[in-house]
């Protein structure tokens, strides 16, 4: 049987990580892997997470399964964090998932059951797992323009033009904040125009929000999602806790579905539980319990928010330092977009050949499409990167 299996394409980021580890140069810089790193190159456990885990260890008296949808307290806490009062929570079905990826997968499975002929529209570029899962499930998809390689900002006119071809019932996948891989985000006025178009086309928004708190702040980063949720009867929201709680390996995510009324919510909740049962039965609980403990305890929450704000401001400072350094070295403002982008990533907007030159000649590792992890930098490596960019002729 196994002899019939075909070799699968290598994961580009994992291959990049392997190449980085094998590189003997002492001055190499890893900007490829998509995890937060502090100034020492570590991905730390947040203070509130450690405190919550100690409490859970002391108080938890069972490792029995949670429900198919996960602990209801986790769902309630995440609805409040992401959606606030933008919608009646009684009209939001929700299930815990193994990370944000699990939430994306379950959302697409739900779309396939509810609207098998729907086309899923994804930004060009987008997180590689989006098209990968869509293709694996045999679903129809189309891309819409998003990133302008000249300005390194959003190609808003191109985006609206492409989405103008949506048909009723189609689904448009949107990044709630901190667009991955580009770091370029819509303004709130642009979100208003996008909402108007989606309504006109009778399409359904599907929001992936994986970096809440990494951009402009917890409330600011959820503003677009809340605006969308309040404007439509049906919205899908996939949220990840990997980044803002720093619990990557605990695989903690949630899928929420905004429904029209109580009856629609009940049938959607039933279908989400069914999908969980088919794919992994009961979702993991440890990470969800950490998040719930933090969000429901004022002291832990305050400490978590403070550390998250330190993380966010640290990335903003690196962005400004890099933009300023490049402005000084190039004597131009063509790299100022780096300070305007938000989240962990920015897309430099150069060619794969230039990315390879940065790796080969200067030991700078980034993904082939020129996505770089700003959190992979520190105050000492920013000038190294800036000098490499200038010397490479980007």
Coordinates of C-alpha atoms in Angstrom, one line a residue:
X1 CA 0.0 0.0 0.0
X2 CA 2.6 2.6 1.1
X3 CA 4.6 2.0 -2.1
X4 CA 1.9 3.9 -3.9
X5 CA 2.4 7.1 -1.9
X6 CA 3.9 10.1 -3.8
X7 CA 6.6 12.4 -2.4
X8 CA 5.1 15.6 -1.1
X9 CA 6.7 19.0 -1.8
X10 CA 9.0 20.1 1.0
X11 CA 7.8 22.9 3.3
X12 CA 9.7 26.0 2.3
X13 CA 9.9 27.4 5.8
X14 CA 11.1 24.2 7.4
X15 CA 13.7 23.8 4.6
X16 CA 14.8 27.4 5.3
X17 CA 15.2 26.6 9.0
X18 CA 17.3 23.5 8.2
X19 CA 19.6 25.6 5.9
X20 CA 19.9 28.2 8.6
X21 CA 21.0 25.7 11.2
X22 CA 23.6 24.2 8.8
X23 CA 25.1 27.6 8.0
X24 CA 28.4 28.0 10.0
X25 CA 28.5 31.8 9.8
X26 CA 28.4 33.5 13.2
X27 CA 26.7 36.6 11.9
X28 CA 23.7 34.9 10.2
X29 CA 20.2 36.3 10.9
X30 CA 17.1 34.2 10.9
X31 CA 14.0 36.1 9.7
X32 CA 12.2 33.1 8.3
X33 CA 10.4 31.2 11.0
X34 CA 7.0 32.7 12.1
X35 CA 7.4 32.8 15.8
X36 CA 8.0 35.7 18.2
X37 CA 11.6 36.0 19.5
X38 CA 12.9 38.3 22.1
X39 CA 16.1 40.3 21.9
X40 CA 18.1 37.1 23.0
X41 CA 16.5 35.0 20.2
X42 CA 14.3 33.1 22.6
X43 CA 10.5 32.5 22.5
X44 CA 9.7 33.1 26.1
X45 CA 6.8 31.8 28.2
X46 CA 4.8 34.8 29.3
X47 CA 4.6 35.5 33.0
X48 CA 0.8 35.2 33.2
X49 CA 1.0 31.8 31.3
X50 CA 3.4 30.4 33.9
X51 CA 1.2 31.7 36.8
X52 CA -2.0 30.3 35.2
X53 CA -0.2 26.9 34.7
X54 CA 0.8 26.8 38.3
X55 CA -2.8 27.4 39.4
X56 CA -4.1 24.8 37.0
X57 CA -1.6 22.3 38.3
X58 CA -2.6 22.9 41.9
X59 CA -6.4 23.1 41.3
X60 CA -7.2 20.7 38.4
X61 CA -8.6 17.4 39.7
X62 CA -9.4 15.6 36.5
X63 CA -8.1 15.1 33.0
X64 CA -11.5 13.9 31.6
X65 CA -12.6 15.0 28.2
X66 CA -14.2 18.4 27.7
X67 CA -17.3 18.6 25.5
X68 CA -17.0 18.2 21.7
X69 CA -16.9 22.0 21.4
X70 CA -14.4 22.4 24.2
X71 CA -14.9 24.1 27.6
X72 CA -17.8 26.6 27.3
X73 CA -15.8 29.0 29.5
X74 CA -13.1 29.2 26.8
X75 CA -15.6 30.0 24.2
X76 CA -17.2 32.7 26.3
X77 CA -13.8 34.3 27.1
X78 CA -12.7 34.3 23.5
X79 CA -16.0 35.7 22.2
X80 CA -15.5 38.6 24.7
X81 CA -11.8 39.1 23.7
X82 CA -12.3 39.1 19.9
X83 CA -15.9 40.3 19.4
X84 CA -16.7 42.3 22.6
X85 CA -20.2 43.6 22.3
X86 CA -20.3 43.8 18.5
X87 CA -22.9 41.0 18.4
X88 CA -25.2 39.1 20.7
X89 CA -23.0 36.2 21.9
X90 CA -26.1 34.0 22.0
X91 CA -26.0 34.1 18.2
X92 CA -22.4 33.0 17.9
X93 CA -21.6 29.3 17.6
X94 CA -18.1 28.3 18.6
X95 CA -15.8 25.3 19.0
X96 CA -12.3 25.0 20.3
X97 CA -9.7 23.8 17.8
X98 CA -6.1 22.7 17.6
X99 CA -4.6 26.1 16.9
X100 CA -5.7 28.7 14.4
X101 CA -4.9 26.1 11.6
X102 CA -7.5 23.8 13.1
X103 CA -10.0 26.6 13.1
X104 CA -9.3 27.4 9.4
X105 CA -9.7 23.7 8.6
X106 CA -13.0 23.4 10.4
X107 CA -14.4 26.6 8.9
X108 CA -13.6 25.3 5.4
X109 CA -15.2 22.0 6.2
X110 CA -18.3 23.9 7.3
X111 CA -18.4 25.9 4.2
X112 CA -18.1 22.8 2.1
X113 CA -21.1 21.3 3.9
X114 CA -23.2 24.4 3.8
X115 CA -22.3 25.8 0.4
X116 CA -20.4 23.2 -1.7
X117 CA -20.5 25.3 -4.8
X118 CA -19.1 28.4 -3.1
X119 CA -15.8 29.9 -4.3
X120 CA -13.4 30.9 -1.5
X121 CA -11.6 34.2 -2.4
X122 CA -8.1 34.5 -0.9
X123 CA -5.7 37.4 -0.9
X124 CA -2.6 37.4 -3.2
X125 CA -0.4 36.8 -1.3
X126 CA -1.7 35.0 1.8
X127 CA -0.6 32.6 4.4
X128 CA 0.4 29.4 2.5
X129 CA -1.9 27.1 4.6
X130 CA -5.0 28.9 3.3
X131 CA -4.7 27.7 -0.3
X132 CA -3.1 24.4 0.8
X133 CA -6.1 23.4 2.9
X134 CA -8.6 24.7 0.3
X135 CA -6.9 22.6 -2.4
X136 CA -6.7 19.6 -0.3
X137 CA -10.4 19.7 0.4
X138 CA -11.1 20.0 -3.3
X139 CA -12.8 23.4 -2.9
X140 CA -13.0 26.2 -5.5
X141 CA -10.9 29.2 -4.9
X142 CA -9.9 32.5 -6.6
X143 CA -7.3 35.0 -5.6
X144 CA -7.7 38.8 -5.3
X145 CA -5.0 41.4 -5.5
X146 CA -3.8 42.7 -2.2
X147 CA -0.2 43.8 -2.1
X148 CA 1.3 46.5 -4.3
X149 CA 5.0 45.6 -4.7
X150 CA 5.8 49.2 -5.8
X151 CA 4.3 51.0 -2.7
X152 CA 4.5 48.0 -0.4
X153 CA 1.0 48.8 0.7
X154 CA -2.5 47.5 0.0
X155 CA -3.6 47.5 -3.7
X156 CA -7.1 48.5 -2.6
X157 CA -8.4 49.3 -6.1
X158 CA -7.1 46.0 -7.4
X159 CA -8.7 44.2 -4.4
X160 CA -12.1 45.7 -5.0
X161 CA -11.9 45.2 -8.7
X162 CA -11.1 41.5 -8.3
X163 CA -13.7 41.0 -5.6
X164 CA -16.3 42.6 -7.9
X165 CA -16.5 39.2 -9.6
X166 CA -17.8 37.4 -6.5
X167 CA -21.0 35.5 -6.8
X168 CA -23.8 35.3 -4.2
X169 CA -22.8 32.8 -1.6
X170 CA -19.1 33.0 -2.2
X171 CA -16.8 33.4 0.7
X172 CA -14.0 36.0 1.1
X173 CA -11.2 35.2 3.4
X174 CA -9.8 38.3 5.1
X175 CA -7.0 38.9 7.6
X176 CA -8.4 40.6 10.6
X177 CA -5.2 42.5 11.4
X178 CA -1.4 42.2 10.8
X179 CA -1.7 40.7 7.3
X180 CA 0.5 37.6 6.8
X181 CA 2.8 37.7 4.9
X182 CA 2.9 41.4 4.0
X183 CA 2.3 43.4 7.2
X184 CA 0.2 45.8 5.1
X185 CA -3.3 46.5 6.5
X186 CA -6.5 48.1 5.3
X187 CA -7.6 51.4 6.9
X188 CA -10.9 51.5 8.7
X189 CA -12.3 53.6 5.8
X190 CA -11.2 50.9 3.4
X191 CA -12.8 48.2 5.5
X192 CA -16.1 50.2 5.2
X193 CA -15.8 50.1 1.4
X194 CA -15.0 46.4 1.4
X195 CA -18.0 45.7 3.7
X196 CA -20.2 47.6 1.3
X197 CA -19.0 45.5 -1.7
X198 CA -19.4 42.2 0.1
X199 CA -22.9 43.1 1.0
X200 CA -23.7 44.1 -2.6
X201 CA -22.4 40.8 -3.8
X202 CA -24.2 38.8 -1.1
X203 CA -21.0 37.1 -0.2
X204 CA -19.9 35.8 3.3
X205 CA -16.9 37.2 5.2
X206 CA -14.4 34.7 6.7
X207 CA -11.9 36.4 9.0
X208 CA -8.6 34.9 10.1
X209 CA -7.3 36.8 13.2
X210 CA -4.1 35.3 14.4
X211 CA -2.2 38.3 15.7
X212 CA -4.6 40.3 17.9
X213 CA -2.5 42.5 20.1
X214 CA 0.6 42.4 17.9
X215 CA -0.4 45.4 15.7
X216 CA -1.9 48.5 17.3
X217 CA -3.3 47.0 20.5
X218 CA -5.9 44.4 21.6
X219 CA -8.9 46.7 21.0
X220 CA -7.6 48.3 17.8
X221 CA -6.6 45.0 16.2
X222 CA -10.1 43.6 16.7
X223 CA -11.9 46.7 15.5
X224 CA -12.2 45.5 11.8
X225 CA -13.4 42.1 12.8
X226 CA -16.0 43.6 15.1
X227 CA -17.1 46.0 12.3
X228 CA -17.6 43.1 9.9
X229 CA -19.4 40.9 12.5
X230 CA -21.9 43.7 13.3
X231 CA -22.6 44.2 9.6
X232 CA -23.6 40.7 8.5
X233 CA -25.9 37.9 9.5
X234 CA -23.3 35.3 8.7
X235 CA -19.5 35.6 9.4
X236 CA -16.9 33.0 10.2
X237 CA -14.0 34.0 12.5
X238 CA -10.9 31.8 13.1
X239 CA -8.8 33.0 16.0
X240 CA -5.5 31.8 17.3
X241 CA -4.0 32.1 20.7
X242 CA -0.5 31.0 19.6
X243 CA 1.0 34.4 19.2
X244 CA -0.6 36.7 21.7
X245 CA -0.4 34.2 24.5
X246 CA 2.9 32.7 23.3
X247 CA 1.5 29.1 23.6
X248 CA 2.4 27.9 20.1
X249 CA 2.9 24.2 21.0
X250 CA -0.3 24.0 23.0
X251 CA -2.3 24.4 19.8
X252 CA -5.0 26.7 21.0
X253 CA -7.6 28.2 18.7
X254 CA -11.3 28.7 18.2
X255 CA -13.7 28.9 15.3
X256 CA -16.7 31.2 15.8
X257 CA -19.7 31.5 13.5
X258 CA -21.9 34.6 13.7
X259 CA -25.5 33.4 12.9
X260 CA -28.7 35.2 12.0
X261 CA -30.9 33.9 14.9
X262 CA -31.2 31.3 17.6
X263 CA -32.4 28.5 15.3
X264 CA -29.5 29.1 12.9
X265 CA -27.1 29.2 15.8
X266 CA -28.3 25.9 17.2
X267 CA -27.9 24.0 13.9
X268 CA -24.5 25.6 13.2
X269 CA -23.3 24.7 16.7
X270 CA -24.5 21.1 16.1
X271 CA -22.6 20.9 12.8
X272 CA -19.4 22.4 14.3
X273 CA -19.5 19.8 17.1
X274 CA -20.1 17.1 14.4
X275 CA -17.0 18.2 12.5
X276 CA -14.9 18.2 15.7
X277 CA -16.0 14.7 16.3
X278 CA -15.1 13.5 12.8
X279 CA -11.6 15.2 12.8
X280 CA -10.3 14.8 16.3
X281 CA -13.3 14.1 18.7
X282 CA -12.5 16.4 21.6
X283 CA -10.2 19.4 21.2
X284 CA -7.1 19.9 23.4
X285 CA -7.8 21.7 26.6
X286 CA -4.6 22.7 28.4
X287 CA -3.9 25.8 26.3
X288 CA -7.6 26.7 26.3
X289 CA -7.6 26.5 30.1
X290 CA -4.5 28.7 30.3
X291 CA -6.3 31.3 28.2
X292 CA -9.5 31.1 30.1
X293 CA -7.7 31.4 33.5
X294 CA -5.9 34.5 32.3
X295 CA -8.8 36.2 30.8
X296 CA -11.1 35.6 33.7
X297 CA -8.7 36.7 36.4
X298 CA -8.2 40.5 36.6
X299 CA -4.6 40.4 38.0
X300 CA -3.4 37.8 35.5
X301 CA -5.1 39.5 32.6
X302 CA -3.5 42.9 33.5
X303 CA -0.1 41.3 33.6
X304 CA -0.7 39.5 30.3
X305 CA -1.9 42.7 28.6
X306 CA 1.2 44.5 30.0
X307 CA 3.6 41.9 28.7
X308 CA 1.8 41.7 25.3
X309 CA 2.1 45.5 25.1
X310 CA 5.8 45.3 25.8
X311 CA 6.1 42.7 22.9
X312 CA 4.1 44.9 20.5
X313 CA 6.0 48.0 21.3
X314 CA 9.3 46.1 21.0
X315 CA 8.4 45.1 17.4
X316 CA 7.3 48.7 16.6
X317 CA 10.6 50.0 17.8
X318 CA 12.5 47.5 15.6
X319 CA 10.4 48.6 12.6
X320 CA 11.2 52.2 13.2
X321 CA 14.9 51.5 13.8
X322 CA 15.1 49.5 10.6
X323 CA 13.2 52.1 8.5
X324 CA 15.4 54.9 10.0
X325 CA 18.6 53.0 9.3
X326 CA 17.6 52.3 5.7
X327 CA 16.6 55.9 5.2
X328 CA 20.0 57.0 6.4
X329 CA 21.9 54.5 4.3
X330 CA 19.9 54.9 1.1
X331 CA 19.3 58.6 1.5
X332 CA 15.7 58.0 0.5
X333 CA 12.3 57.2 2.0
X334 CA 11.7 54.1 -0.1
X335 CA 11.8 51.8 3.0
X336 CA 9.5 53.9 5.2
X337 CA 6.8 51.4 4.6
X338 CA 8.5 49.1 7.2
X339 CA 7.5 51.5 10.0
X340 CA 3.9 51.6 8.7
X341 CA 3.4 47.8 8.5
X342 CA 2.1 46.0 11.5
X343 CA 2.5 42.6 13.2
X344 CA 5.4 40.2 13.0
X345 CA 5.9 40.3 9.3
X346 CA 6.8 42.6 6.4
X347 CA 7.2 41.8 2.8
X348 CA 10.3 43.5 1.4
X349 CA 8.8 43.4 -2.1
X350 CA 11.9 42.1 -3.9
X351 CA 12.6 39.1 -6.1
X352 CA 13.5 35.5 -5.1
X353 CA 16.9 36.1 -6.7
X354 CA 17.6 39.0 -4.4
X355 CA 16.4 37.0 -1.4
X356 CA 18.9 34.3 -2.4
X357 CA 21.6 36.9 -2.7
X358 CA 20.9 38.1 0.9
X359 CA 21.2 34.5 2.1
X360 CA 24.3 33.5 0.1
X361 CA 26.3 36.8 0.5
X362 CA 25.2 38.1 3.8
X363 CA 23.6 35.2 5.8
X364 CA 20.2 36.9 5.9
X365 CA 17.5 34.2 5.9
X366 CA 13.9 35.1 4.8
X367 CA 11.2 33.4 2.9
X368 CA 11.6 33.4 -0.9
X369 CA 8.7 35.9 -1.4
X370 CA 10.7 38.3 0.7
X371 CA 8.6 37.9 3.9
X372 CA 10.7 38.6 6.9
X373 CA 9.9 38.2 10.6
X374 CA 10.6 41.5 12.2
X375 CA 10.6 39.8 15.6
X376 CA 13.7 37.8 14.5
X377 CA 15.7 41.1 14.7
X378 CA 17.2 42.9 17.7
X379 CA 18.9 46.2 18.1
X380 CA 22.3 44.8 17.1
X381 CA 21.1 42.9 13.9
X382 CA 19.0 45.7 12.5
X383 CA 22.1 47.6 11.1
X384 CA 23.4 44.2 9.8
X385 CA 20.2 43.7 7.8
X386 CA 20.0 47.3 6.6
X387 CA 23.6 47.1 5.3
X388 CA 22.9 43.8 3.6
X389 CA 19.7 45.3 1.9
X390 CA 21.7 48.3 0.6
X391 CA 24.7 46.3 -0.5
X392 CA 22.5 43.8 -2.3
X393 CA 21.1 46.6 -4.3
X394 CA 17.4 46.2 -3.3

